[in-house]
mmCIF file of C-alpha atoms in Angstrom:
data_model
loop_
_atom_site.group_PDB
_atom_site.id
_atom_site.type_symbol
_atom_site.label_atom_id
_atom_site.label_comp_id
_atom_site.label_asym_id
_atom_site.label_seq_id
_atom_site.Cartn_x
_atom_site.Cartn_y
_atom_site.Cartn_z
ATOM 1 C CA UNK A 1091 76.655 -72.682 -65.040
ATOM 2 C CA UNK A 1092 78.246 -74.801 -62.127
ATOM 3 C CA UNK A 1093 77.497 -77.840 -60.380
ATOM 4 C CA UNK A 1094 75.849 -76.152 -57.985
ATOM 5 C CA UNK A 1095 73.515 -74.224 -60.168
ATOM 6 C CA UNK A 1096 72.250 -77.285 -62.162
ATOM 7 C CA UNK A 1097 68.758 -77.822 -61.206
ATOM 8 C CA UNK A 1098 68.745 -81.257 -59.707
ATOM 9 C CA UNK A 1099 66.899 -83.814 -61.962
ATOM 10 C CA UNK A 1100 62.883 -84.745 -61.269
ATOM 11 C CA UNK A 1101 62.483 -87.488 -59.310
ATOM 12 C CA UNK A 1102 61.549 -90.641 -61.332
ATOM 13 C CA UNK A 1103 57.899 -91.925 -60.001
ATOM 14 C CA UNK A 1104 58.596 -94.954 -57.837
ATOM 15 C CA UNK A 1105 56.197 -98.429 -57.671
ATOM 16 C CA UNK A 1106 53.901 -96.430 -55.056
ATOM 17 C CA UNK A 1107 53.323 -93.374 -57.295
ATOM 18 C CA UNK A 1108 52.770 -95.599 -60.342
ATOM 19 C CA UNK A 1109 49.826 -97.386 -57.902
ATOM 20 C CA UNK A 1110 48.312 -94.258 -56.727
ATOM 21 C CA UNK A 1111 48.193 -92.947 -60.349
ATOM 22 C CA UNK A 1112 46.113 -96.118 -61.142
ATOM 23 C CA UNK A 1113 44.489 -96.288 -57.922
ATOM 24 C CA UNK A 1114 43.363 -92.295 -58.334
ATOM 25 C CA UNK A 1115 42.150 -92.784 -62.271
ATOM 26 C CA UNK A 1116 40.285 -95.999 -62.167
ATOM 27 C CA UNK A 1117 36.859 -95.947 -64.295
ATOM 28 C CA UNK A 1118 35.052 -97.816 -61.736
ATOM 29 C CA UNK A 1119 33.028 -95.108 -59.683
ATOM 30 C CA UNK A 1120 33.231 -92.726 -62.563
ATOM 31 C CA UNK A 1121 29.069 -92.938 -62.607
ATOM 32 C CA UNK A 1122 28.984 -91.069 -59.373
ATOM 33 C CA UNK A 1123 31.065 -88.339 -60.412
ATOM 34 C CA UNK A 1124 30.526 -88.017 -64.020
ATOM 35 C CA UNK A 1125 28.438 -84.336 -63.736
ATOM 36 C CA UNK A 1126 28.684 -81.151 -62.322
ATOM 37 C CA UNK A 1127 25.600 -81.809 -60.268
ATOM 38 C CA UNK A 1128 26.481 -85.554 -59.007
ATOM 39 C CA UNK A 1129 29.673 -84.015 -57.987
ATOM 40 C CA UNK A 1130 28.390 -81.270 -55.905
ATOM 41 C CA UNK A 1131 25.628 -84.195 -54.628
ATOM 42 C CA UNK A 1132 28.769 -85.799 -53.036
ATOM 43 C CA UNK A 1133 30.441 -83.036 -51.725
ATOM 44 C CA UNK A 1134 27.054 -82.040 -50.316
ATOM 45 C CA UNK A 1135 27.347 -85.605 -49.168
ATOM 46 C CA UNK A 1136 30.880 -85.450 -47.639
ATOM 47 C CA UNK A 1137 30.010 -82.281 -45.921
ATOM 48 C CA UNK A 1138 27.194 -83.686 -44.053
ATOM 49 C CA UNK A 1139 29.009 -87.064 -43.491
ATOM 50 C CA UNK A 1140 31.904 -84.997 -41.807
ATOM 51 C CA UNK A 1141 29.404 -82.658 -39.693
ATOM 52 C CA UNK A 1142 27.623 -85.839 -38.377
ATOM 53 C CA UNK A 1143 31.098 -87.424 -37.307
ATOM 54 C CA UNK A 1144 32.184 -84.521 -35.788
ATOM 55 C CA UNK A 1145 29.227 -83.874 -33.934
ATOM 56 C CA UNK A 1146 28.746 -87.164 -32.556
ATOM 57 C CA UNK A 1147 31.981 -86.840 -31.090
ATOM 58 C CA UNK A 1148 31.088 -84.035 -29.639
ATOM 59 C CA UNK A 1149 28.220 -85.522 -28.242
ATOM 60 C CA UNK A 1150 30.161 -88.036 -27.035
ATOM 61 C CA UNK A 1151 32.817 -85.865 -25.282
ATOM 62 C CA UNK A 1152 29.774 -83.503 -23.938
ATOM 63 C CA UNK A 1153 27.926 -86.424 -22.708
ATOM 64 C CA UNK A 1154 30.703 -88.499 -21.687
ATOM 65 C CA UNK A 1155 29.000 -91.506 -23.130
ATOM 66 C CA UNK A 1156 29.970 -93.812 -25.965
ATOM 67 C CA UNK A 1157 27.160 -94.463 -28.228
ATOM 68 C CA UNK A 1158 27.829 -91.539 -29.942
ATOM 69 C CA UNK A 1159 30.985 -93.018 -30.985
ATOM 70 C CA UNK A 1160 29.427 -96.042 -32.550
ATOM 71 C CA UNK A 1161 27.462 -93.552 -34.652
ATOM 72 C CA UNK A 1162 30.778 -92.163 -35.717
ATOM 73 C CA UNK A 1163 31.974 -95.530 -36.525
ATOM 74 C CA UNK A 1164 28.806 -96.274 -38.832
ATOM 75 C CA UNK A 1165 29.463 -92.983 -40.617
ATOM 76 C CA UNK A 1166 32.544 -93.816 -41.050
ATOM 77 C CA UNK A 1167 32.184 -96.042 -44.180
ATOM 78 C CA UNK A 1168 30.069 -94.333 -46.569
ATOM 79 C CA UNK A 1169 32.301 -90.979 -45.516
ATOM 80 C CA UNK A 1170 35.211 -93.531 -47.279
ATOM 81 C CA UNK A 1171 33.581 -93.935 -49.789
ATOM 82 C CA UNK A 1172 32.601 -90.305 -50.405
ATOM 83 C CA UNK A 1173 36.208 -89.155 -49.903
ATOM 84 C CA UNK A 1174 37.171 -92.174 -52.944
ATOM 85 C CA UNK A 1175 34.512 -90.221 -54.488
ATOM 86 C CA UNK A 1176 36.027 -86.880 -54.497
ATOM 87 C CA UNK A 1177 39.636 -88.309 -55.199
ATOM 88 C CA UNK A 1178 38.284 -90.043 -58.203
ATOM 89 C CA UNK A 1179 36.467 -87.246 -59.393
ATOM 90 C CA UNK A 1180 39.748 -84.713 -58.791
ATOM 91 C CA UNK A 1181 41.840 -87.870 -60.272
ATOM 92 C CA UNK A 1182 44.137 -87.774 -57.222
ATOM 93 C CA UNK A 1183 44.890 -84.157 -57.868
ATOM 94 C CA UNK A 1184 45.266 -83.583 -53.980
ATOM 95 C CA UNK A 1185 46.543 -86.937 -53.111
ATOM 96 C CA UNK A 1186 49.570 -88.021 -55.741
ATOM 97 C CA UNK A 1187 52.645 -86.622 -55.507
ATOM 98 C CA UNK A 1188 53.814 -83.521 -57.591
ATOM 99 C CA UNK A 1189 55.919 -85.832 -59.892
ATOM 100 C CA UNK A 1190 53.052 -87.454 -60.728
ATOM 101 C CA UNK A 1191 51.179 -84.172 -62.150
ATOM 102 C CA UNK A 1192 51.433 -82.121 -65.449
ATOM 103 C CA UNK A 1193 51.616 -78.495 -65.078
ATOM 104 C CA UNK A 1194 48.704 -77.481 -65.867
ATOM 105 C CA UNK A 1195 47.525 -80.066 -62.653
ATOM 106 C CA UNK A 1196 49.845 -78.540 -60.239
ATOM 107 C CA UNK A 1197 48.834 -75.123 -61.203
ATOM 108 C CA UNK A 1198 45.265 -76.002 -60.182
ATOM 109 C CA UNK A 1199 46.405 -77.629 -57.003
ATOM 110 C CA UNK A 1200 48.113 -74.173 -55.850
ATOM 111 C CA UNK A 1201 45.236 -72.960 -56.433
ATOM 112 C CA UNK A 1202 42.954 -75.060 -55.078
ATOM 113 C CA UNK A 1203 45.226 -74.548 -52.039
ATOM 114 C CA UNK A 1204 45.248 -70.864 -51.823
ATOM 115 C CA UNK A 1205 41.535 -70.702 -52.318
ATOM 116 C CA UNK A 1206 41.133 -73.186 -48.995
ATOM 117 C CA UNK A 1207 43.600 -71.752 -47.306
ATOM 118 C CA UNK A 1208 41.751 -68.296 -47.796
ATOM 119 C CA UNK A 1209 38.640 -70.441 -46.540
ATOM 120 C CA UNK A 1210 40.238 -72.130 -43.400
ATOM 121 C CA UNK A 1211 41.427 -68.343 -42.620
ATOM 122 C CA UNK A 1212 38.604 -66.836 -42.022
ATOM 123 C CA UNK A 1213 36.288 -69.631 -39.963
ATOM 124 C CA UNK A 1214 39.336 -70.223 -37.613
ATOM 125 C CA UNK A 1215 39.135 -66.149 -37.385
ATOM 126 C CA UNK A 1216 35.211 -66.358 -36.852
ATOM 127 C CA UNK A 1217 35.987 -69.098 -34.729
ATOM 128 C CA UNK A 1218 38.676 -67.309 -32.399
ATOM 129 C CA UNK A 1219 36.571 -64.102 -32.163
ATOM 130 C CA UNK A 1220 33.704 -66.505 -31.187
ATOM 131 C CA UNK A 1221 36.023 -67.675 -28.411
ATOM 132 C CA UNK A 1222 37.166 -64.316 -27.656
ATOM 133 C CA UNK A 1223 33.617 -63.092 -26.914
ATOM 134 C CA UNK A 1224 32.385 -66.295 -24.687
ATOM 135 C CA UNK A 1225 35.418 -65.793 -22.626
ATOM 136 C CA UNK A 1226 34.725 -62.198 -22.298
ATOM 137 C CA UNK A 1227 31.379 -63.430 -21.336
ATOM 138 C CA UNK A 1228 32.188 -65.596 -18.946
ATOM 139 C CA UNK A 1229 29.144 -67.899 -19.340
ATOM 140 C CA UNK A 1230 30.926 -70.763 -20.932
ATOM 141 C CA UNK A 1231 33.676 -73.127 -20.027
ATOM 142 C CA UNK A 1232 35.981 -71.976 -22.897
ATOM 143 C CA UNK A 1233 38.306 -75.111 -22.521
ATOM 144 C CA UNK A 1234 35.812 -77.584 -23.301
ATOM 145 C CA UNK A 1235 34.682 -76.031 -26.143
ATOM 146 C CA UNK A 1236 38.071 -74.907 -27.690
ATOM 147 C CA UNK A 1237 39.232 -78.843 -27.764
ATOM 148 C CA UNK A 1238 36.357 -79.621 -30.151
ATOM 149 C CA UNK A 1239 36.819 -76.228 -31.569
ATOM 150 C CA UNK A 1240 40.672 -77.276 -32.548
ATOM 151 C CA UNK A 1241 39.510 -80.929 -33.745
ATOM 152 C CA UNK A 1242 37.184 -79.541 -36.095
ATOM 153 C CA UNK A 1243 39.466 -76.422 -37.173
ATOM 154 C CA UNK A 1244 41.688 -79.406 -38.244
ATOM 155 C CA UNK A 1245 39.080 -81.136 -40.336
ATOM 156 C CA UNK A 1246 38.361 -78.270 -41.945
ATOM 157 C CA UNK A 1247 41.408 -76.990 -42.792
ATOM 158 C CA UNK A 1248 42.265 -80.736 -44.154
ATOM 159 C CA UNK A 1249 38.995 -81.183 -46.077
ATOM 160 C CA UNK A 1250 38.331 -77.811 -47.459
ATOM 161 C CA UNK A 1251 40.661 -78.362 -50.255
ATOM 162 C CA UNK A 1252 39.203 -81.819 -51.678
ATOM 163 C CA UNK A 1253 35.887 -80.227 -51.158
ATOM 164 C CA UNK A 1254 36.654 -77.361 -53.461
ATOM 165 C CA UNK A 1255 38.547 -79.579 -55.407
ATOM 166 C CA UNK A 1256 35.200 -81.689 -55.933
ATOM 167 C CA UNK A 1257 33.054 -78.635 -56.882
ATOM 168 C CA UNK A 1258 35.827 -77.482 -59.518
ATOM 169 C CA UNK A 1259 36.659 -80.759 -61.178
ATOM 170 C CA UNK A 1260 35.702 -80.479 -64.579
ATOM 171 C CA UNK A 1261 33.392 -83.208 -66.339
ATOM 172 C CA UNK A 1262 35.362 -85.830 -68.745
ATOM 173 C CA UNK A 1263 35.214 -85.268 -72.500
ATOM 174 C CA UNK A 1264 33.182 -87.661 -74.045
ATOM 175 C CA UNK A 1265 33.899 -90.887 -75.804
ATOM 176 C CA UNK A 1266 34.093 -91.529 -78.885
#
């Protein structure tokens, strides 16, 4: 074997991994998250939280007012919290780096990651044929509609994996 075909070594986890791993596997909030059924309750949670924010927005660009933004902004907070939530509950499995992760964790990652990719593929498909057909319509202002279409395409396709991650978190072995 060469120099060149020497796998190069892992990465040793610097001060901010070590903080994330703590951050990510604190006890704390571990109430909220500690079933099957609390855990889809947040995700349930989440998903509403994230509907509301992007449809105020909406409102707001539709209406061309701003109150609907300070709705956004009071969501805002317990959506935090709800994504802490989820990150607890997953212990960071979508957040730390992969030097941070066993195997067996970065196995479920990839496939947490296929599975919302395979997700994210097929609304943004439902969404384009949706497009596809107003245009051929010709009722609608496509343009409008295809901004908030692309913001929310993007919040999906960044919060379908902690969503899934949330429903397939398993619960923690109990103490003795």
């Amino acid at each position: 074997m060469t120099a060149r075909e020497t796998p190069a070594p892992a990465a040793a986890p610097t001060t901010y991994d070590r903080r994330m791993h703590a951050l990510m596997n604190r006890g704390e909030a571990r109430t909220f998250h500690a079933t099957a059924a609390r855990r889809r309750l947040v995700v349930g949670a989440h998903v509403v939280l994230t509907a509301l924010m992007a449809g105020s927005w909406g409102v707001a660009q539709a209406m061309d007012r701003t109150w609907p933004l300070f709705v956004m902004i009071g969501l805002l907070l317990p959506w935090c919290l709800a994504t802490g939530i989820l990150n607890g509950a997953t212990r960071g499995l979508l957040e730390l780096r992969g030097r941070m992760l066993d195997e067996r964790q970065r196995a479920e990652r990839d496939l947490i990651r296929a599975r919302a990719h395979g997700i994210t593929l097929r609304l943004l498909l439902g969404g384009a044929f949706v497009f596809i057909v107003l245009h051929a319509l010709g009722d609608r202002d496509v343009t409008v509609s295809l901004s908030y279409a692309l913001v929310v395409a993007l919040a999906v396709h960044w919060l379908v994996p902690l969503w899934l991650a949330g429903l397939q978190a398993r619960d923690e072995p109990a103490e003795d």
